[in-house]
Amino acid sequence: MAGSSASWSGTGCELIGRERIAAELAQLIRAHAVVAVVGPLGIGKTALVRQVVEREAAAGRVAPAAQASLAGVEGARGLLERTGRALGRRYPPVESSRLVAALSTLLGSAACTLVWDDAEDAALGTVAAVLEAFAPPGRPRPRCRIIIVSREAVFSGHGALWAWAERADAASLEVPPLDAPACRELIAALENRRGRSLQDEAIRASGGNPLALQLAVAAGSAGGGDPMVGLGHAIDALPSEARRILFVLLAAETPLRDVDLAMVCGGRTQEGLLLLSRRALVAREGDRVSLPPRMIGPVRSLVGAPAPAIWEVVEGLARRVLAAAPDDPDALLLACRATAQRGHAPEALALLRGHVAARAAASPAALERALGDIARGEPAVANDALLALAREQLRWGDFEAARRTLDGLAALDLPAPLEYRRCILSAEALVRGGEPANATQELERARSLNPSSAGVALEEGLADLAVLRGDLHGARRTLLQLAHRTRSIPSLEGRRAVSLGFSYLLEERHDRALSWARKAREAYRQRGDAAVDILVPIVEIAALMGLDQIDRATEVAARETSSRTSRDDRGLAQGTAVLFRAGILFRRGEMKEAMRIGEPAFRALDRRADRIFRARVAHYLARCAIGLGQLERAEEFIRIAAGIAAEPGLGVLRPTCEMDFALLCEARGERSEAAERSRGALSGAWRSPLARIEAWALDPRDAPPPRSGFRAAHAYAWLRSAERALERGNLAQAGTAAARAEPWYRRAGALYELARVQLVRGEARARLGRSGEAISAIASCASVAERNGYLPVLTCAHLVRAFVAERAGDLQTCAAELGAAWTRAVPELRDEALRRACARAGVAVGSEPAGPIRPLAARISRLGLDRPATCLTKQGGRAWILDAGEDPPAHFDLTLELDRGRVRGEHGELPLPPQKRQILEHLACAGPAGMSVEDLYRDVWGGTEYHPLRHRNSVYVALTRLRESLGAVLARDAFVEGPDGRYRITPEVTVAVRRSWPPAEPESQLRAVSAK
């Protein structure tokens, strides 16, 4: 079976005689954010809208189309589900109070032309609230346009919609009837398509009986322009087999396979379907047929509710499909509805409970409707059905709806077992809603109701509350004291063990979390074939990731998602599986992919999962965003988690949020605030070994590193120790610590930490002058960082390469690396220090302002890439940008200082006149290639035409005088004439040229760049 399709439902009338109204509608759609198209049944509204929207989208004038039929929609939840399906986004359940906001957010994120068809069935109050939030008057037009198609007036028919439409960017269009010529053209088209005229049709239907012909004509005249009369006649004229098929489809309200229909409707099913298709009463998509959504209401109003015999047929069909596909949610809900309609509500409820996977995959709105029908159908099972509904609402995360359902039951005099279940569910809803005091009261009431082992279960529940409050030590003490009472009861022992594991997981003591998760799994196995609590694999996988056992975590996640079954309805859901996949990708360091698949799943989870899980996922995504250099995005995730942690009773989350804020501040270059936040995170009883390492690394005071427990924490301590030593200038210590951490992360496959280690090693080697080792380490770091999108690490790798190039005198490479750092960095990473470094190296970065934070300032400062620059020293192909009084990292026999007009050598310095300075400068810049006499004449004397007899002697004399002058500061000849007649600097002599920087004239700048 399949749910309702998001594609266009049917084709409606042929578009004949609609050219003028189509042009008018196109103009309205282009000009307004919301357009209502109204008209009676069968007038051709949907076909008109479809043609216009598809034509406008093909021309690029509007965004592509998406269509959602609102037939049968009940309230905001159904509207959200239908819209999400039309936009290709399977929206999980949303808390009741956030349905309108979620729908508005969904519409705001979509660039499309959305058609809400069959809107006469929708709750117009909800539509008005959504439009008010989505397209409020006076705001810029959203990217998504909405077209509302309805048989009834939209804006004028509802007060809130009318009030919004008068102030907002909205328009309405009523589709008129066809004129007489268009009607004749349409009739001709229909006759051509059917292969016979309407006269032939009437003759064939009457069998040549004159009275039958007269009655047919009279019936057509009596119907007038009311399509309902014609629809009624069409249904009445159907043979019994076709009517039976129609009634089955009407009861099902979901597409059915034609072969399944044939099993219950007889051998002439295909003939009946063909007849129904010709009369536009069914829609076919592949091997599935259904009643078009726009026809369900009119047909039901004509034929009434399905008879018990029809429900019996539907139940048999649904059970047959369910037997073949036990996980089919549509088959399950249809079977339950049919069973309940036949007066077998207890059997329907048992059927719903027995198919866990299908129930978990069902649409929340449909499941809510099915359980509501069961509860209304038979008082004997009403309370049980409502408890099941509350359980489902909690599973979705709709705590408010669960509270309303349970509050309604609280006013009833329930039997003790049902009241106990109500108290336990109420406590869970209150815990997730952040009301631990009220949850405690419910648990205490349950204590007075439950027999025998109730005390243990309630003590475990109270311990769970203590964990969430942040009283980890008190909760563990209680749980450990329960050991002798739970040892003989596997379910209670498993819950006790997993609660302990969860408490250690929240404190990032992953070794103990894993140990208790495995004890819990072993306890559950003692129950035989009963399912393991879903929290067990969650704790186990998260702990394995924290221990850097990434491959093992991948194996457990794959096993749990592929083969897990659960009798207690807590199987690992698809959304959770996606998030674990994203988490594992994050620990591997594949952060771009982790964010790509993880963030959409998180946005969905944000509307259904319990708050603890939401906060943990936000924590992972925040760390992922920091690694990718998306700092604003990281702050958004942290604030989501912090908002959850601020709720009463969820204090255990606050320290993790504070540490996330600390790492975000560190990434922004705000180290003092980072250190303060890390100290705040550890100010209470929370003692995460990883957080203590972070706090030590951020603390400016000298202190020994903290003791770390498990081996992954040891490796992380070495990584942070290396980074800390690098910042403090202890280069040898930084290299040693990095060398200890690198093998661990290489074996674990933790690429992000590996890239950080290689960055530390590369910078330490570079600053120690071991450029070959530095380049190798940085190459490995950059390869990993570029492949996985670690923009901060990659930018820092460019900075280290720029430092190595500058020390080697390769100013061109230095400038290229700085330019690459600026280009690759996103705007929030482009701080003022990077702009200064680029300007110092002569790299143009435009007028774009630098960001307000300083993520790169510390590294640029310790590499000296933004230190003051007053002069440029060149020697051959090498060049250094230096400050006044700063010497280049090389020794030169002669240094020509152009601005001072002097030359320094081994035996002092002396002034040189301009011509001699120019000759020496040109010879020094020419390098091994040297210069001919003609070259010197043209470049120094500025001659345009060289004549050897007239000009050669002048050059020789100048060269001789320069040689004599340089003899006063250099014991050997500075330049020689080669066999080729070219003059060049003597190979044993190094001559550097020093000039002011940045250059004052463009010509000088070009000359400097050419000498790099």
Coordinates of C-alpha atoms in Angstrom, one line a residue, residues 61-474:
R61 CA 9.2 33.1 -14.3
V62 CA 8.2 31.2 -11.1
A63 CA 9.8 28.4 -9.1
P64 CA 9.1 24.8 -9.9
A65 CA 5.7 23.4 -8.8
A66 CA 4.8 21.1 -5.9
Q67 CA 1.2 20.0 -5.3
A68 CA -0.5 18.8 -2.1
S69 CA -4.1 17.7 -1.9
L70 CA -5.7 18.7 1.4
A71 CA -8.6 16.4 1.0
G72 CA -9.3 14.7 4.3
V73 CA -6.8 16.8 6.2
E74 CA -7.7 17.3 9.8
G75 CA -5.9 20.2 11.5
A76 CA -2.4 21.6 11.4
R77 CA -0.6 18.2 11.8
G78 CA -2.2 16.8 8.6
L79 CA -1.4 20.1 6.8
L80 CA 2.2 19.8 7.8
E81 CA 2.5 16.2 6.7
R82 CA 0.9 16.7 3.3
T83 CA 3.0 19.8 2.6
G84 CA 6.2 18.1 3.7
R85 CA 5.5 15.2 1.5
A86 CA 4.8 17.5 -1.5
L87 CA 8.1 19.2 -0.9
G88 CA 10.0 15.9 -0.6
R89 CA 10.6 16.4 3.1
R90 CA 9.3 13.7 5.4
Y91 CA 8.5 15.8 8.4
P92 CA 8.5 13.8 11.7
P93 CA 5.9 14.7 14.4
V94 CA 5.9 18.1 15.9
E95 CA 4.7 19.3 19.3
S96 CA 1.1 20.6 19.0
S97 CA 2.0 24.1 19.9
R98 CA 4.8 24.3 17.3
L99 CA 2.9 22.9 14.3
V100 CA 2.1 26.4 12.8
A101 CA 5.7 27.5 13.4
A102 CA 7.1 24.3 11.9
L103 CA 4.9 24.7 8.8
S104 CA 5.9 28.3 8.4
T105 CA 9.6 27.4 8.7
L106 CA 9.1 24.6 6.1
L107 CA 7.5 27.0 3.7
G108 CA 10.1 29.7 4.3
S109 CA 12.9 27.2 3.4
A110 CA 11.4 26.1 0.1
A111 CA 11.8 27.8 -3.2
C112 CA 8.8 26.5 -5.1
T113 CA 5.3 27.2 -6.2
L114 CA 3.2 25.2 -3.8
V115 CA -0.4 24.3 -4.8
W116 CA -2.7 23.5 -1.9
D117 CA -5.5 21.6 -3.8
D118 CA -8.9 20.6 -2.4
A119 CA -8.5 23.3 0.3
E120 CA -12.3 23.2 1.1
D121 CA -11.5 20.3 3.4
A122 CA -8.7 22.1 5.3
A123 CA -9.0 24.0 8.6
L124 CA -9.0 27.5 7.4
G125 CA -8.2 28.8 10.8
T126 CA -4.9 26.9 10.6
V127 CA -4.3 28.1 7.1
A128 CA -4.8 31.7 8.3
A129 CA -2.3 31.3 11.2
V130 CA 0.3 29.7 8.8
L131 CA -0.1 32.5 6.3
E132 CA 0.2 35.1 9.0
A133 CA 3.5 33.6 10.2
F134 CA 4.8 32.8 6.7
A135 CA 3.9 35.9 4.8
P136 CA 3.1 38.7 7.3
P137 CA 2.0 42.0 5.8
G138 CA 4.7 44.5 5.1
R139 CA 7.5 41.9 4.9
P140 CA 9.6 41.0 1.8
R141 CA 7.9 38.4 -0.4
P142 CA 9.0 34.9 0.5
R143 CA 10.7 32.5 -2.0
C144 CA 7.7 30.1 -1.8
R145 CA 4.5 31.1 -3.6
I146 CA 1.2 29.5 -2.5
I147 CA -1.8 28.8 -4.7
I148 CA -4.9 27.7 -2.8
V149 CA -7.5 25.7 -4.9
S150 CA -10.9 25.4 -3.4
R151 CA -14.5 24.8 -4.3
E152 CA -15.6 27.4 -1.7
A153 CA -14.6 31.0 -1.2
V154 CA -11.2 31.1 0.7
F155 CA -10.6 34.7 1.8
S156 CA -14.1 36.0 2.0
G157 CA -15.4 32.8 3.6
H158 CA -13.2 33.1 6.8
G159 CA -12.8 36.1 9.0
A160 CA -9.1 35.6 9.9
L161 CA -8.1 34.8 6.3
W162 CA -10.1 37.8 5.1
A163 CA -8.3 40.1 7.7
W164 CA -5.0 38.7 6.5
A165 CA -5.7 39.0 2.8
E166 CA -6.8 42.6 3.1
R167 CA -3.4 43.6 4.5
A168 CA -1.1 41.0 2.7
D169 CA 0.2 40.2 -0.7
A170 CA -2.8 38.1 -1.8
A171 CA -5.3 37.8 -4.6
S172 CA -8.3 35.6 -5.6
L173 CA -9.6 34.4 -8.9
E174 CA -12.9 32.7 -9.6
V175 CA -12.9 30.2 -12.5
P176 CA -15.9 31.0 -14.7
P177 CA -18.0 28.4 -16.7
L178 CA -17.1 27.8 -20.3
D179 CA -18.9 29.8 -23.0
A180 CA -21.0 28.0 -25.6
P181 CA -18.3 27.8 -28.4
A182 CA -15.8 26.4 -25.9
C183 CA -18.4 23.8 -24.7
R184 CA -18.9 22.7 -28.3
E185 CA -15.2 22.4 -28.8
L186 CA -14.9 20.4 -25.6
I187 CA -17.7 18.1 -26.6
A188 CA -16.0 17.5 -29.9
A189 CA -12.7 16.7 -28.2
L190 CA -14.5 14.2 -25.8
E191 CA -16.2 12.5 -28.7
N192 CA -13.0 12.2 -30.6
R193 CA -11.3 10.7 -27.6
R194 CA -14.1 8.2 -26.9
G195 CA -14.5 7.3 -30.6
R196 CA -18.2 8.0 -30.7
S197 CA -20.5 10.9 -30.5
L198 CA -22.8 11.8 -27.5
Q199 CA -25.8 10.8 -29.6
D200 CA -24.2 7.4 -30.2
E201 CA -23.5 7.1 -26.5
A202 CA -27.1 7.8 -25.6
I203 CA -28.4 5.4 -28.2
R204 CA -26.0 2.7 -26.9
A205 CA -27.0 3.3 -23.3
S206 CA -30.8 3.2 -24.0
G207 CA -30.6 0.1 -26.2
G208 CA -32.9 1.9 -28.7
N209 CA -35.7 2.3 -26.3
P210 CA -37.5 5.6 -27.0
L211 CA -38.7 6.0 -23.4
A212 CA -35.1 5.5 -22.1
L213 CA -33.9 8.1 -24.5
Q214 CA -36.5 10.6 -23.3
L215 CA -35.7 9.9 -19.7
A216 CA -32.0 10.4 -20.3
V217 CA -32.6 13.8 -21.9
A218 CA -35.0 14.8 -19.1
A219 CA -32.4 13.7 -16.5
G220 CA -29.7 15.8 -18.1
S221 CA -32.0 18.8 -18.3
A222 CA -33.0 18.4 -14.6
G223 CA -29.4 18.3 -13.5
G224 CA -28.7 21.8 -14.9
G225 CA -25.3 23.1 -14.1
D226 CA -24.9 21.2 -10.8
P227 CA -22.0 18.7 -11.2
M228 CA -23.2 16.8 -8.0
V229 CA -26.4 15.7 -9.9
G230 CA -24.3 14.4 -12.8
L231 CA -22.0 12.7 -10.4
G232 CA -24.9 11.0 -8.7
H233 CA -26.3 9.9 -12.0
A234 CA -22.9 8.5 -13.0
I235 CA -22.7 6.5 -9.7
D236 CA -26.2 5.2 -10.0
A237 CA -25.5 4.1 -13.6
L238 CA -22.5 1.9 -12.5
P239 CA -22.9 -1.9 -12.6
S240 CA -22.7 -3.7 -9.2
E241 CA -19.1 -4.8 -9.6
A242 CA -17.9 -1.2 -10.3
R243 CA -20.0 0.2 -7.4
R244 CA -18.4 -2.4 -5.1
I245 CA -14.9 -1.3 -6.2
L246 CA -15.9 2.3 -5.7
F247 CA -17.2 1.7 -2.2
V248 CA -14.0 -0.2 -1.2
L249 CA -11.8 2.6 -2.4
L250 CA -14.0 5.1 -0.6
A251 CA -13.6 3.2 2.6
A252 CA -9.8 2.7 2.2
E253 CA -8.9 6.3 1.4
T254 CA -5.5 5.1 0.3
P255 CA -4.1 3.7 -3.0
L256 CA -4.6 -0.1 -3.3
R257 CA -3.0 -2.5 -5.7
D258 CA -5.3 -3.7 -8.5
V259 CA -4.3 -7.3 -7.8
D260 CA -5.4 -7.0 -4.2
L261 CA -8.7 -5.5 -5.3
A262 CA -9.2 -8.4 -7.7
M263 CA -8.8 -10.8 -4.8
V264 CA -11.7 -9.4 -2.9
C265 CA -13.8 -7.8 -5.7
G266 CA -14.0 -10.7 -8.1
G267 CA -12.7 -11.5 -11.6
R268 CA -14.3 -8.5 -13.3
T269 CA -12.3 -6.0 -11.3
Q270 CA -10.3 -4.8 -14.3
E271 CA -13.4 -4.1 -16.3
G272 CA -14.9 -2.2 -13.4
L273 CA -11.7 -0.2 -12.9
L274 CA -11.7 0.7 -16.6
L275 CA -15.3 1.9 -16.4
L276 CA -14.5 4.0 -13.3
S277 CA -11.4 5.5 -15.0
R278 CA -13.5 6.5 -18.0
R279 CA -15.9 8.3 -15.7
A280 CA -13.0 10.0 -13.8
L281 CA -14.0 8.3 -10.6
V282 CA -10.6 6.6 -9.9
A283 CA -7.0 7.6 -10.5
R284 CA -4.3 5.1 -11.4
E285 CA -0.6 5.3 -10.7
G286 CA 1.3 2.3 -11.8
D287 CA -0.4 -0.8 -10.4
R288 CA -2.2 1.2 -7.7
V289 CA -5.7 2.8 -7.9
S290 CA -7.4 5.2 -5.6
L291 CA -10.3 7.5 -5.4
P292 CA -9.0 11.0 -6.3
P293 CA -8.7 13.1 -3.2
R294 CA -11.1 15.8 -4.6
M295 CA -13.7 13.1 -5.2
I296 CA -13.8 11.5 -1.7
G297 CA -16.0 14.2 -0.1
P298 CA -18.5 14.5 -2.9
V299 CA -18.8 10.7 -3.3
R300 CA -19.2 10.2 0.4
S301 CA -21.9 12.9 0.5
L302 CA -23.8 11.0 -2.2
V303 CA -23.5 7.4 -1.1
G304 CA -23.0 7.8 2.7
A305 CA -20.7 5.8 5.0
P306 CA -19.5 2.4 3.8
A307 CA -21.8 -0.5 4.8
P308 CA -20.5 -3.3 7.2
A309 CA -20.2 -5.6 4.3
I310 CA -17.8 -3.2 2.6
W311 CA -15.7 -2.9 5.8
E312 CA -15.5 -6.7 6.0
V313 CA -14.1 -6.7 2.4
V314 CA -11.7 -3.9 3.3
E315 CA -10.5 -5.7 6.4
G316 CA -9.9 -8.9 4.5
L317 CA -7.9 -7.0 1.9
A318 CA -5.8 -5.1 4.4
R319 CA -5.0 -8.2 6.5
R320 CA -4.0 -10.1 3.3
V321 CA -1.6 -7.2 2.4
L322 CA -0.4 -7.1 6.1
A323 CA 0.4 -10.8 6.1
A324 CA 2.6 -10.4 3.1
A325 CA 4.2 -7.1 4.3
P326 CA 4.1 -6.9 8.1
D327 CA 5.9 -3.6 8.1
D328 CA 3.4 -1.8 5.8
P329 CA 1.9 1.1 7.9
D330 CA -1.0 1.8 5.5
A331 CA -2.1 -1.8 5.5
L332 CA -1.9 -1.9 9.3
L333 CA -3.9 1.3 9.8
L334 CA -6.5 0.3 7.2
A335 CA -6.9 -3.1 8.9
C336 CA -7.3 -1.5 12.3
R337 CA -9.9 1.0 11.0
A338 CA -11.9 -1.7 9.2
T339 CA -11.8 -4.0 12.3
A340 CA -12.9 -1.2 14.6
Q341 CA -15.7 -0.2 12.2
R342 CA -17.0 -3.7 12.3
G343 CA -17.3 -3.4 16.1
H344 CA -14.1 -5.3 17.1
A345 CA -12.2 -2.5 18.8
P346 CA -10.2 -4.8 21.2
E347 CA -9.0 -6.9 18.2
A348 CA -8.1 -3.7 16.4
L349 CA -6.0 -2.4 19.3
A350 CA -4.2 -5.8 19.6
L351 CA -3.5 -5.7 15.9
L352 CA -2.0 -2.2 16.2
R353 CA 0.2 -3.3 19.2
G354 CA 1.4 -6.4 17.5
H355 CA 2.9 -4.7 14.5
V356 CA 5.6 -2.6 16.0
A357 CA 7.6 -1.7 12.9
A358 CA 4.5 -0.8 10.9
R359 CA 3.2 1.3 13.7
A360 CA 6.5 3.1 14.1
A361 CA 6.5 3.9 10.4
A362 CA 2.9 5.2 10.2
S363 CA 1.9 8.8 9.7
P364 CA 1.4 10.3 13.2
A365 CA -1.8 12.0 12.1
A366 CA -3.2 8.7 10.7
L367 CA -2.1 6.8 13.8
E368 CA -3.7 9.4 16.0
R369 CA -6.9 9.1 14.0
A370 CA -6.9 5.3 14.2
L371 CA -6.4 5.2 17.9
G372 CA -9.0 7.9 18.4
D373 CA -11.5 5.9 16.3
I374 CA -10.8 2.8 18.4
A375 CA -11.2 4.8 21.6
R376 CA -14.5 6.2 20.4
G377 CA -15.7 2.9 19.0
E378 CA -16.0 0.9 22.2
P379 CA -16.0 2.2 25.8
A380 CA -14.5 -1.1 27.1
V381 CA -11.1 -0.4 25.4
A382 CA -11.3 3.4 25.2
N383 CA -8.9 4.0 28.2
D384 CA -6.5 1.4 27.0
A385 CA -6.5 3.0 23.5
L386 CA -5.9 6.4 24.9
L387 CA -2.9 5.2 27.0
A388 CA -1.5 3.7 23.8
L389 CA -2.1 7.0 22.1
A390 CA -0.3 8.8 24.9
R391 CA 2.6 6.4 24.5
E392 CA 2.8 7.2 20.8
Q393 CA 2.6 10.9 21.4
L394 CA 5.6 10.6 23.8
R395 CA 7.5 8.6 21.2
W396 CA 6.9 11.5 18.7
G397 CA 8.0 14.0 21.2
D398 CA 4.6 15.7 21.3
F399 CA 4.7 16.1 25.1
E400 CA 1.8 18.6 25.1
A401 CA -0.5 16.3 23.3
A402 CA 0.5 13.4 25.6
R403 CA -0.2 15.6 28.6
R404 CA -3.6 16.5 27.3
T405 CA -4.4 12.8 26.7
L406 CA -3.2 11.7 30.1
D407 CA -4.8 14.6 31.9
G408 CA -8.1 13.6 30.4
L409 CA -7.6 10.1 31.8
A410 CA -6.6 11.5 35.2
A411 CA -10.2 12.6 35.7
L412 CA -11.5 9.1 35.3
D413 CA -11.7 6.3 37.8
L414 CA -9.2 3.9 36.1
P415 CA -8.5 0.3 37.3
A416 CA -5.2 0.1 39.2
P417 CA -3.1 -1.4 36.3
L418 CA -4.3 1.3 33.9
E419 CA -3.8 4.1 36.5
Y420 CA -0.3 2.8 37.2
R421 CA 0.5 3.0 33.5
R422 CA -1.0 6.5 33.3
C423 CA 1.2 7.6 36.2
I424 CA 4.4 6.2 34.6
L425 CA 3.6 7.8 31.3
S426 CA 2.7 11.1 32.9
A427 CA 6.0 11.1 34.8
E428 CA 7.9 10.5 31.5
A429 CA 6.0 13.4 29.9
L430 CA 6.8 15.6 32.8
V431 CA 10.5 14.7 32.8
R432 CA 10.8 15.5 29.2
G433 CA 8.8 18.7 29.7
G434 CA 11.3 19.8 32.4
E435 CA 9.0 19.3 35.4
P436 CA 10.9 16.9 37.7
A437 CA 8.9 17.9 40.8
N438 CA 5.5 16.9 39.2
A439 CA 7.1 13.8 37.7
T440 CA 8.2 12.8 41.2
Q441 CA 4.6 13.1 42.4
E442 CA 3.4 10.9 39.6
L443 CA 6.0 8.3 40.4
E444 CA 5.1 8.4 44.1
R445 CA 1.4 7.8 43.1
A446 CA 2.5 4.9 41.0
R447 CA 4.4 3.5 44.0
S448 CA 1.1 3.2 45.9
L449 CA -0.6 1.4 43.0
N450 CA 1.9 -1.1 41.6
P451 CA 2.4 -4.5 43.2
S452 CA 5.5 -6.5 44.2
S453 CA 8.5 -5.0 42.2
A454 CA 7.1 -1.6 41.8
G455 CA 9.5 -0.2 44.4
V456 CA 12.5 -1.0 42.3
A457 CA 11.1 0.4 39.1
L458 CA 10.1 3.6 40.9
E459 CA 13.5 3.9 42.6
E460 CA 15.1 3.6 39.2
G461 CA 12.8 6.2 37.8
L462 CA 13.7 8.6 40.6
A463 CA 17.4 7.9 40.0
D464 CA 16.9 8.8 36.3
L465 CA 15.4 12.1 37.5
A466 CA 18.4 12.7 39.6
V467 CA 20.7 12.1 36.6
L468 CA 18.8 14.7 34.6
R469 CA 19.0 17.2 37.4
G470 CA 22.8 16.8 37.4
D471 CA 23.1 14.8 40.7
L472 CA 25.2 12.1 39.1
H473 CA 26.8 10.9 42.2
G474 CA 23.6 10.7 44.2

